[in-house]
mmCIF file of N, CA and C in Angstrom:
data_model
loop_
_atom_site.group_PDB
_atom_site.id
_atom_site.type_symbol
_atom_site.label_atom_id
_atom_site.label_comp_id
_atom_site.label_asym_id
_atom_site.label_seq_id
_atom_site.Cartn_x
_atom_site.Cartn_y
_atom_site.Cartn_z
ATOM 1 N N MET N 1 -7.697 16.887 -11.412
ATOM 2 C CA MET N 1 -6.375 17.314 -11.007
ATOM 3 C C MET N 1 -5.472 16.072 -11.000
ATOM 4 N N THR N 2 -4.534 16.008 -11.871
ATOM 5 C CA THR N 2 -3.678 14.839 -11.960
ATOM 6 C C THR N 2 -2.298 15.150 -11.418
ATOM 7 N N ALA N 3 -1.637 14.117 -10.988
ATOM 8 C CA ALA N 3 -0.272 14.238 -10.495
ATOM 9 C C ALA N 3 0.633 13.488 -11.451
ATOM 10 N N ALA N 4 1.915 13.670 -11.264
ATOM 11 C CA ALA N 4 2.866 12.914 -12.073
ATOM 12 C C ALA N 4 2.682 11.435 -11.774
ATOM 13 N N THR N 5 2.634 10.641 -12.814
ATOM 14 C CA THR N 5 2.460 9.208 -12.616
ATOM 15 C C THR N 5 3.750 8.613 -12.086
ATOM 16 N N PRO N 6 3.637 7.559 -11.293
ATOM 17 C CA PRO N 6 4.851 6.876 -10.874
ATOM 18 C C PRO N 6 5.565 6.326 -12.104
ATOM 19 N N VAL N 7 6.810 6.074 -11.950
ATOM 20 C CA VAL N 7 7.603 5.532 -13.053
ATOM 21 C C VAL N 7 6.892 4.299 -13.591
ATOM 22 N N ASP N 8 6.887 4.143 -14.914
ATOM 23 C CA ASP N 8 6.255 2.944 -15.479
ATOM 24 C C ASP N 8 6.935 1.734 -14.882
ATOM 25 N N ASP N 9 6.255 1.116 -13.983
ATOM 26 C CA ASP N 9 6.816 0.037 -13.204
ATOM 27 C C ASP N 9 5.983 -1.211 -13.427
ATOM 28 N N ALA N 10 6.615 -2.357 -13.439
ATOM 29 C CA ALA N 10 5.907 -3.610 -13.667
ATOM 30 C C ALA N 10 4.850 -3.861 -12.606
ATOM 31 N N ALA N 11 5.113 -3.458 -11.365
ATOM 32 C CA ALA N 11 4.144 -3.675 -10.292
ATOM 33 C C ALA N 11 2.842 -2.927 -10.584
ATOM 34 N N TRP N 12 2.929 -1.665 -11.002
ATOM 35 C CA TRP N 12 1.716 -0.903 -11.300
ATOM 36 C C TRP N 12 1.110 -1.338 -12.622
ATOM 37 N N ALA N 13 1.929 -1.677 -13.601
ATOM 38 C CA ALA N 13 1.413 -2.099 -14.901
ATOM 39 C C ALA N 13 0.579 -3.374 -14.777
ATOM 40 N N ALA N 14 0.980 -4.280 -13.900
ATOM 41 C CA ALA N 14 0.241 -5.522 -13.706
ATOM 42 C C ALA N 14 -1.056 -5.293 -12.933
ATOM 43 N N LEU N 15 -1.075 -4.299 -12.077
ATOM 44 C CA LEU N 15 -2.222 -4.058 -11.205
ATOM 45 C C LEU N 15 -3.287 -3.170 -11.836
ATOM 46 N N LEU N 16 -2.869 -2.116 -12.522
ATOM 47 C CA LEU N 16 -3.802 -1.101 -13.002
ATOM 48 C C LEU N 16 -4.212 -1.342 -14.449
ATOM 49 N N PRO N 17 -5.501 -1.150 -14.751
ATOM 50 C CA PRO N 17 -5.922 -1.268 -16.150
ATOM 51 C C PRO N 17 -5.372 -0.113 -16.981
ATOM 52 N N GLY N 18 -5.297 -0.302 -18.272
ATOM 53 C CA GLY N 18 -4.826 0.752 -19.157
ATOM 54 C C GLY N 18 -5.700 1.986 -19.045
ATOM 55 N N GLY N 19 -5.119 3.144 -19.204
ATOM 56 C CA GLY N 19 -5.869 4.388 -19.133
ATOM 57 C C GLY N 19 -6.138 4.880 -17.722
ATOM 58 N N THR N 20 -5.498 4.291 -16.736
ATOM 59 C CA THR N 20 -5.681 4.741 -15.358
ATOM 60 C C THR N 20 -5.060 6.116 -15.189
ATOM 61 N N VAL N 21 -5.786 7.002 -14.534
ATOM 62 C CA VAL N 21 -5.328 8.363 -14.288
ATOM 63 C C VAL N 21 -4.858 8.465 -12.844
ATOM 64 N N TRP N 22 -3.655 8.991 -12.637
ATOM 65 C CA TRP N 22 -3.142 9.217 -11.292
ATOM 66 C C TRP N 22 -3.627 10.571 -10.801
ATOM 67 N N LEU N 23 -4.290 10.597 -9.663
ATOM 68 C CA LEU N 23 -4.837 11.819 -9.099
ATOM 69 C C LEU N 23 -4.090 12.215 -7.828
ATOM 70 N N VAL N 24 -4.163 13.486 -7.499
ATOM 71 C CA VAL N 24 -3.545 13.978 -6.271
ATOM 72 C C VAL N 24 -4.299 13.441 -5.061
ATOM 73 N N ARG N 25 -5.630 13.376 -5.179
ATOM 74 C CA ARG N 25 -6.464 12.808 -4.110
ATOM 75 C C ARG N 25 -7.646 12.097 -4.760
ATOM 76 N N PRO N 26 -8.280 11.173 -4.028
ATOM 77 C CA PRO N 26 -9.421 10.452 -4.605
ATOM 78 C C PRO N 26 -10.545 11.407 -4.988
ATOM 79 N N PRO N 27 -11.267 11.127 -6.086
ATOM 80 C CA PRO N 27 -12.349 12.015 -6.509
ATOM 81 C C PRO N 27 -13.532 11.947 -5.551
ATOM 82 N N ARG N 28 -14.246 13.051 -5.459
ATOM 83 C CA ARG N 28 -15.471 13.090 -4.649
ATOM 84 C C ARG N 28 -16.653 13.248 -5.588
ATOM 85 N N GLY N 29 -17.699 12.532 -5.290
ATOM 86 C CA GLY N 29 -18.914 12.677 -6.090
ATOM 87 C C GLY N 29 -18.792 12.042 -7.458
ATOM 88 N N ALA N 30 -19.584 12.536 -8.374
ATOM 89 C CA ALA N 30 -19.657 11.958 -9.715
ATOM 90 C C ALA N 30 -18.400 12.261 -10.509
ATOM 91 N N GLY N 31 -17.993 11.303 -11.282
ATOM 92 C CA GLY N 31 -16.826 11.456 -12.148
ATOM 93 C C GLY N 31 -17.207 11.116 -13.572
ATOM 94 N N ALA N 32 -16.220 10.927 -14.381
ATOM 95 C CA ALA N 32 -16.473 10.668 -15.801
ATOM 96 C C ALA N 32 -16.303 9.202 -16.156
ATOM 97 N N GLY N 33 -16.430 8.299 -15.197
ATOM 98 C CA GLY N 33 -16.278 6.885 -15.494
ATOM 99 C C GLY N 33 -14.844 6.507 -15.814
ATOM 100 N N VAL N 34 -13.896 7.147 -15.185
ATOM 101 C CA VAL N 34 -12.485 6.914 -15.462
ATOM 102 C C VAL N 34 -11.853 6.109 -14.322
ATOM 103 N N ASN N 35 -10.929 5.229 -14.678
ATOM 104 C CA ASN N 35 -10.169 4.509 -13.662
ATOM 105 C C ASN N 35 -9.161 5.470 -13.052
ATOM 106 N N PHE N 36 -9.005 5.410 -11.729
ATOM 107 C CA PHE N 36 -8.082 6.321 -11.073
ATOM 108 C C PHE N 36 -7.240 5.585 -10.046
ATOM 109 N N ALA N 37 -6.113 6.181 -9.740
ATOM 110 C CA ALA N 37 -5.249 5.751 -8.642
ATOM 111 C C ALA N 37 -4.830 7.031 -7.930
ATOM 112 N N ALA N 38 -4.850 7.001 -6.598
ATOM 113 C CA ALA N 38 -4.515 8.204 -5.842
ATOM 114 C C ALA N 38 -3.747 7.830 -4.593
ATOM 115 N N ALA N 39 -2.670 8.564 -4.342
ATOM 116 C CA ALA N 39 -1.929 8.386 -3.090
ATOM 117 C C ALA N 39 -2.780 8.980 -1.978
ATOM 118 N N VAL N 40 -2.815 8.298 -0.851
ATOM 119 C CA VAL N 40 -3.622 8.777 0.270
ATOM 120 C C VAL N 40 -2.801 8.777 1.548
ATOM 121 N N ALA N 41 -3.289 9.523 2.513
ATOM 122 C CA ALA N 41 -2.665 9.545 3.835
ATOM 123 C C ALA N 41 -2.970 8.226 4.550
ATOM 124 N N PRO N 42 -2.059 7.762 5.394
ATOM 125 C CA PRO N 42 -2.272 6.467 6.041
ATOM 126 C C PRO N 42 -3.515 6.405 6.914
ATOM 127 N N TRP N 43 -3.907 7.517 7.534
ATOM 128 C CA TRP N 43 -5.071 7.476 8.419
ATOM 129 C C TRP N 43 -6.365 7.304 7.638
ATOM 130 N N SER N 44 -6.358 7.558 6.333
ATOM 131 C CA SER N 44 -7.567 7.343 5.542
ATOM 132 C C SER N 44 -7.816 5.859 5.281
ATOM 133 N N LEU N 45 -6.826 5.014 5.528
ATOM 134 C CA LEU N 45 -6.995 3.575 5.335
ATOM 135 C C LEU N 45 -7.674 2.909 6.531
ATOM 136 N N ARG N 46 -7.739 3.589 7.658
ATOM 137 C CA ARG N 46 -8.358 2.995 8.848
ATOM 138 C C ARG N 46 -9.826 2.681 8.599
ATOM 139 N N SER N 47 -10.516 3.563 7.895
ATOM 140 C CA SER N 47 -11.906 3.280 7.554
ATOM 141 C C SER N 47 -11.918 2.483 6.258
ATOM 142 N N ARG N 48 -12.857 1.598 6.141
ATOM 143 C CA ARG N 48 -12.947 0.779 4.939
ATOM 144 C C ARG N 48 -13.303 1.645 3.739
ATOM 145 N N PRO N 49 -12.564 1.523 2.634
ATOM 146 C CA PRO N 49 -12.940 2.280 1.439
ATOM 147 C C PRO N 49 -14.246 1.733 0.850
ATOM 148 N N GLU N 50 -14.831 2.499 -0.047
ATOM 149 C CA GLU N 50 -16.058 2.063 -0.715
ATOM 150 C C GLU N 50 -15.824 0.732 -1.416
ATOM 151 N N ARG N 51 -16.902 0.067 -1.739
ATOM 152 C CA ARG N 51 -16.822 -1.249 -2.345
ATOM 153 C C ARG N 51 -16.095 -1.235 -3.695
ATOM 154 N N ARG N 52 -16.289 -0.163 -4.466
ATOM 155 C CA ARG N 52 -15.656 -0.110 -5.790
ATOM 156 C C ARG N 52 -14.233 0.449 -5.748
ATOM 157 N N VAL N 53 -13.759 0.810 -4.554
ATOM 158 C CA VAL N 53 -12.407 1.341 -4.384
ATOM 159 C C VAL N 53 -11.592 0.336 -3.583
ATOM 160 N N ARG N 54 -10.393 0.013 -4.070
ATOM 161 C CA ARG N 54 -9.512 -0.925 -3.380
ATOM 162 C C ARG N 54 -8.299 -0.163 -2.842
ATOM 163 N N ALA N 55 -7.828 -0.585 -1.684
ATOM 164 C CA ALA N 55 -6.659 0.051 -1.068
ATOM 165 C C ALA N 55 -5.460 -0.878 -1.188
ATOM 166 N N TYR N 56 -4.296 -0.289 -1.447
ATOM 167 C CA TYR N 56 -3.055 -1.034 -1.585
ATOM 168 C C TYR N 56 -1.950 -0.336 -0.806
ATOM 169 N N VAL N 57 -0.960 -1.111 -0.419
ATOM 170 C CA VAL N 57 0.239 -0.553 0.178
ATOM 171 C C VAL N 57 1.400 -0.927 -0.751
ATOM 172 N N ALA N 58 2.242 0.056 -1.029
ATOM 173 C CA ALA N 58 3.391 -0.144 -1.916
ATOM 174 C C ALA N 58 4.661 0.005 -1.082
ATOM 175 N N VAL N 59 5.550 -0.965 -1.196
ATOM 176 C CA VAL N 59 6.789 -0.967 -0.412
ATOM 177 C C VAL N 59 7.959 -0.957 -1.375
ATOM 178 N N PRO N 60 8.956 -0.141 -1.253
ATOM 179 C CA PRO N 60 9.224 0.872 -0.251
ATOM 180 C C PRO N 60 8.576 2.223 -0.532
ATOM 181 N N SER N 61 8.070 2.466 -1.754
ATOM 182 C CA SER N 61 7.376 3.720 -2.034
ATOM 183 C C SER N 61 6.423 3.494 -3.190
ATOM 184 N N ARG N 62 5.491 4.418 -3.380
ATOM 185 C CA ARG N 62 4.559 4.233 -4.493
ATOM 186 C C ARG N 62 5.210 4.560 -5.827
ATOM 187 N N GLN N 63 6.278 5.380 -5.824
ATOM 188 C CA GLN N 63 6.942 5.716 -7.077
ATOM 189 C C GLN N 63 7.767 4.549 -7.620
ATOM 190 N N ARG N 64 8.390 3.798 -6.757
ATOM 191 C CA ARG N 64 9.227 2.665 -7.181
ATOM 192 C C ARG N 64 8.958 1.456 -6.283
ATOM 193 N N PRO N 65 7.778 0.860 -6.421
ATOM 194 C CA PRO N 65 7.448 -0.252 -5.525
ATOM 195 C C PRO N 65 8.153 -1.550 -5.918
ATOM 196 N N LEU N 66 8.608 -2.256 -4.921
ATOM 197 C CA LEU N 66 9.088 -3.619 -5.129
ATOM 198 C C LEU N 66 7.943 -4.593 -4.913
ATOM 199 N N ILE N 67 7.053 -4.228 -3.983
ATOM 200 C CA ILE N 67 5.890 -5.045 -3.650
ATOM 201 C C ILE N 67 4.669 -4.132 -3.569
ATOM 202 N N VAL N 68 3.578 -4.562 -4.173
ATOM 203 C CA VAL N 68 2.291 -3.890 -4.016
ATOM 204 C C VAL N 68 1.337 -4.945 -3.468
ATOM 205 N N ALA N 69 0.787 -4.675 -2.281
ATOM 206 C CA ALA N 69 -0.087 -5.646 -1.618
ATOM 207 C C ALA N 69 -1.425 -5.009 -1.287
ATOM 208 N N SER N 70 -2.462 -5.816 -1.359
ATOM 209 C CA SER N 70 -3.802 -5.365 -1.004
ATOM 210 C C SER N 70 -3.867 -5.039 0.480
ATOM 211 N N TRP N 71 -4.652 -4.000 0.816
ATOM 212 C CA TRP N 71 -4.830 -3.602 2.207
ATOM 213 C C TRP N 71 -5.873 -4.523 2.827
ATOM 214 N N ASP N 72 -5.490 -5.750 3.034
ATOM 215 C CA ASP N 72 -6.353 -6.778 3.595
ATOM 216 C C ASP N 72 -5.552 -7.470 4.687
ATOM 217 N N ARG N 73 -6.180 -7.718 5.824
ATOM 218 C CA ARG N 73 -5.473 -8.294 6.967
ATOM 219 C C ARG N 73 -4.756 -9.603 6.599
ATOM 220 N N ALA N 74 -5.417 -10.485 5.856
ATOM 221 C CA ALA N 74 -4.808 -11.768 5.493
ATOM 222 C C ALA N 74 -3.610 -11.577 4.556
ATOM 223 N N VAL N 75 -3.730 -10.646 3.623
ATOM 224 C CA VAL N 75 -2.637 -10.395 2.681
ATOM 225 C C VAL N 75 -1.435 -9.796 3.413
ATOM 226 N N LEU N 76 -1.684 -8.833 4.297
ATOM 227 C CA LEU N 76 -0.584 -8.215 5.041
ATOM 228 C C LEU N 76 0.109 -9.231 5.955
ATOM 229 N N ARG N 77 -0.668 -10.125 6.563
ATOM 230 C CA ARG N 77 -0.073 -11.178 7.414
ATOM 231 C C ARG N 77 0.792 -12.115 6.562
ATOM 232 N N TYR N 78 0.284 -12.516 5.400
ATOM 233 C CA TYR N 78 1.060 -13.376 4.510
ATOM 234 C C TYR N 78 2.357 -12.694 4.079
ATOM 235 N N LEU N 79 2.251 -11.420 3.730
ATOM 236 C CA LEU N 79 3.428 -10.657 3.310
ATOM 237 C C LEU N 79 4.473 -10.625 4.419
ATOM 238 N N ALA N 80 4.047 -10.335 5.643
ATOM 239 C CA ALA N 80 4.985 -10.256 6.772
ATOM 240 C C ALA N 80 5.565 -11.614 7.128
ATOM 241 N N ASP N 81 4.764 -12.669 7.045
ATOM 242 C CA ASP N 81 5.218 -14.005 7.457
ATOM 243 C C ASP N 81 6.040 -14.727 6.389
ATOM 244 N N THR N 82 5.701 -14.512 5.117
ATOM 245 C CA THR N 82 6.274 -15.342 4.064
ATOM 246 C C THR N 82 7.206 -14.605 3.111
ATOM 247 N N VAL N 83 6.861 -13.395 2.751
ATOM 248 C CA VAL N 83 7.609 -12.695 1.704
ATOM 249 C C VAL N 83 8.778 -11.894 2.269
ATOM 250 N N LEU N 84 8.521 -11.086 3.288
ATOM 251 C CA LEU N 84 9.575 -10.253 3.865
ATOM 252 C C LEU N 84 10.484 -11.089 4.748
ATOM 253 N N SER N 85 11.773 -10.791 4.709
ATOM 254 C CA SER N 85 12.715 -11.545 5.542
ATOM 255 C C SER N 85 13.900 -10.666 5.926
ATOM 256 N N VAL N 86 14.631 -11.150 6.886
ATOM 257 C CA VAL N 86 15.844 -10.465 7.342
ATOM 258 C C VAL N 86 16.922 -10.681 6.288
ATOM 259 N N PRO N 87 17.658 -9.633 5.919
ATOM 260 C CA PRO N 87 18.705 -9.810 4.911
ATOM 261 C C PRO N 87 19.810 -10.744 5.423
ATOM 262 N N PRO N 88 20.375 -11.543 4.544
ATOM 263 C CA PRO N 88 21.444 -12.445 4.967
ATOM 264 C C PRO N 88 22.663 -11.665 5.449
ATOM 265 N N GLY N 89 23.317 -12.200 6.447
ATOM 266 C CA GLY N 89 24.531 -11.575 6.975
ATOM 267 C C GLY N 89 24.270 -10.376 7.851
ATOM 268 N N ALA N 90 23.065 -10.230 8.390
ATOM 269 C CA ALA N 90 22.734 -9.060 9.198
ATOM 270 C C ALA N 90 23.325 -9.130 10.601
ATOM 271 N N GLY N 91 23.722 -10.292 11.034
ATOM 272 C CA GLY N 91 24.238 -10.437 12.389
ATOM 273 C C GLY N 91 23.132 -10.836 13.348
ATOM 274 N N GLN N 92 23.533 -11.397 14.494
ATOM 275 C CA GLN N 92 22.549 -11.934 15.431
ATOM 276 C C GLN N 92 21.640 -10.862 16.027
ATOM 277 N N VAL N 93 22.210 -9.790 16.530
ATOM 278 C CA VAL N 93 21.413 -8.772 17.206
ATOM 279 C C VAL N 93 20.488 -8.073 16.215
ATOM 280 N N VAL N 94 21.020 -7.653 15.076
ATOM 281 C CA VAL N 94 20.211 -6.986 14.061
ATOM 282 C C VAL N 94 19.129 -7.938 13.551
ATOM 283 N N SER N 95 19.473 -9.193 13.382
ATOM 284 C CA SER N 95 18.519 -10.189 12.925
ATOM 285 C C SER N 95 17.364 -10.348 13.913
ATOM 286 N N MET N 96 17.661 -10.372 15.208
ATOM 287 C CA MET N 96 16.603 -10.489 16.214
ATOM 288 C C MET N 96 15.683 -9.277 16.186
ATOM 289 N N VAL N 97 16.255 -8.082 16.089
ATOM 290 C CA VAL N 97 15.447 -6.858 16.066
ATOM 291 C C VAL N 97 14.573 -6.820 14.812
ATOM 292 N N LEU N 98 15.151 -7.135 13.664
ATOM 293 C CA LEU N 98 14.381 -7.132 12.426
ATOM 294 C C LEU N 98 13.292 -8.198 12.426
ATOM 295 N N THR N 99 13.556 -9.339 13.025
ATOM 296 C CA THR N 99 12.548 -10.393 13.120
ATOM 297 C C THR N 99 11.360 -9.931 13.948
ATOM 298 N N ILE N 100 11.625 -9.246 15.048
ATOM 299 C CA ILE N 100 10.537 -8.697 15.866
ATOM 300 C C ILE N 100 9.746 -7.668 15.057
ATOM 301 N N GLY N 101 10.451 -6.812 14.329
ATOM 302 C CA GLY N 101 9.783 -5.822 13.490
ATOM 303 C C GLY N 101 8.912 -6.460 12.417
ATOM 304 N N LEU N 102 9.415 -7.513 11.781
ATOM 305 C CA LEU N 102 8.631 -8.209 10.758
ATOM 306 C C LEU N 102 7.404 -8.878 11.355
ATOM 307 N N ARG N 103 7.524 -9.396 12.560
ATOM 308 C CA ARG N 103 6.355 -10.011 13.220
ATOM 309 C C ARG N 103 5.296 -8.959 13.533
ATOM 310 N N MET N 104 5.739 -7.740 13.828
ATOM 311 C CA MET N 104 4.783 -6.654 14.099
ATOM 312 C C MET N 104 4.023 -6.261 12.833
ATOM 313 N N LEU N 105 4.639 -6.481 11.664
ATOM 314 C CA LEU N 105 3.985 -6.122 10.406
ATOM 315 C C LEU N 105 2.833 -7.056 10.047
ATOM 316 N N ARG N 106 2.521 -8.013 10.907
ATOM 317 C CA ARG N 106 1.354 -8.862 10.688
ATOM 318 C C ARG N 106 0.063 -8.074 10.845
ATOM 319 N N TYR N 107 0.128 -6.926 11.513
ATOM 320 C CA TYR N 107 -1.064 -6.169 11.868
ATOM 321 C C TYR N 107 -1.136 -4.862 11.075
ATOM 322 N N PRO N 108 -2.331 -4.512 10.568
ATOM 323 C CA PRO N 108 -2.471 -3.294 9.759
ATOM 324 C C PRO N 108 -2.004 -2.016 10.459
ATOM 325 N N THR N 109 -2.149 -1.939 11.769
ATOM 326 C CA THR N 109 -1.711 -0.743 12.491
ATOM 327 C C THR N 109 -0.210 -0.519 12.314
ATOM 328 N N SER N 110 0.557 -1.582 12.302
ATOM 329 C CA SER N 110 2.003 -1.464 12.083
ATOM 330 C C SER N 110 2.301 -0.966 10.675
ATOM 331 N N TRP N 111 1.492 -1.366 9.693
ATOM 332 C CA TRP N 111 1.677 -0.881 8.328
ATOM 333 C C TRP N 111 1.374 0.605 8.248
ATOM 334 N N LEU N 112 0.374 1.058 9.024
ATOM 335 C CA LEU N 112 0.086 2.497 9.062
ATOM 336 C C LEU N 112 1.303 3.263 9.564
ATOM 337 N N LEU N 113 1.937 2.735 10.608
ATOM 338 C CA LEU N 113 3.144 3.372 11.133
ATOM 339 C C LEU N 113 4.267 3.365 10.094
ATOM 340 N N ALA N 114 4.419 2.257 9.372
ATOM 341 C CA ALA N 114 5.448 2.171 8.331
ATOM 342 C C ALA N 114 5.202 3.204 7.233
ATOM 343 N N ILE N 115 3.932 3.438 6.891
ATOM 344 C CA ILE N 115 3.616 4.427 5.862
ATOM 345 C C ILE N 115 3.910 5.830 6.377
ATOM 346 N N VAL N 116 3.569 6.089 7.640
ATOM 347 C CA VAL N 116 3.864 7.403 8.231
ATOM 348 C C VAL N 116 5.363 7.657 8.226
ATOM 349 N N LEU N 117 6.169 6.627 8.493
ATOM 350 C CA LEU N 117 7.623 6.748 8.516
ATOM 351 C C LEU N 117 8.232 6.680 7.115
ATOM 352 N N ARG N 118 7.372 6.719 6.101
ATOM 353 C CA ARG N 118 7.792 6.700 4.694
ATOM 354 C C ARG N 118 8.527 5.429 4.284
ATOM 355 N N SER N 119 8.159 4.306 4.900
ATOM 356 C CA SER N 119 8.692 3.004 4.495
ATOM 357 C C SER N 119 7.755 2.338 3.514
ATOM 358 N N GLY N 120 6.726 3.037 3.119
ATOM 359 C CA GLY N 120 5.755 2.497 2.182
ATOM 360 C C GLY N 120 4.823 3.620 1.765
ATOM 361 N N GLY N 121 3.937 3.313 0.833
ATOM 362 C CA GLY N 121 2.973 4.300 0.381
ATOM 363 C C GLY N 121 1.603 3.667 0.264
ATOM 364 N N ALA N 122 0.568 4.423 0.580
ATOM 365 C CA ALA N 122 -0.811 3.949 0.483
ATOM 366 C C ALA N 122 -1.444 4.504 -0.795
ATOM 367 N N VAL N 123 -2.151 3.644 -1.509
ATOM 368 C CA VAL N 123 -2.759 4.029 -2.775
ATOM 369 C C VAL N 123 -4.184 3.474 -2.838
ATOM 370 N N LEU N 124 -5.140 4.311 -3.235
ATOM 371 C CA LEU N 124 -6.493 3.862 -3.507
ATOM 372 C C LEU N 124 -6.651 3.738 -5.013
ATOM 373 N N VAL N 125 -7.267 2.657 -5.449
ATOM 374 C CA VAL N 125 -7.484 2.403 -6.872
ATOM 375 C C VAL N 125 -8.968 2.114 -7.055
ATOM 376 N N GLY N 126 -9.585 2.747 -8.039
ATOM 377 C CA GLY N 126 -11.003 2.509 -8.282
ATOM 378 C C GLY N 126 -11.460 3.092 -9.587
ATOM 379 N N ARG N 127 -12.768 3.225 -9.688
ATOM 380 C CA ARG N 127 -13.362 3.796 -10.889
ATOM 381 C C ARG N 127 -14.327 4.877 -10.451
ATOM 382 N N ALA N 128 -14.110 6.079 -10.952
ATOM 383 C CA ALA N 128 -15.003 7.198 -10.651
ATOM 384 C C ALA N 128 -16.250 7.070 -11.509
ATOM 385 N N GLU N 129 -17.375 6.916 -10.891
ATOM 386 C CA GLU N 129 -18.651 6.729 -11.610
ATOM 387 C C GLU N 129 -19.380 8.031 -11.749
#
């Protein structure tokens, strides 16, 4: 069961091997040895995916991501500390609030909340064996 693929985007093109199939949900059981990508609910990321399946978060959405980051505590901390920033000219009060929000994004639980609020998308990528 396939879904519409996200727009051909450089972020996904760099990450996914050629011939990747976008699925509505991750496959269960035996597959045909095909590479797949599937959007998942944020609560499915709480448990560690299988070894051959990698989890990613796409910001601001999986259809048009500006950033695709691995669902790894160190990567998410780096993203929150180094890559994301308060927009210039936001003002003092807005800047303080956004800075606190960015500091909260150091932790995976905050990313789960961001995905629930549709500020990002969760994607599993792997190979169905």
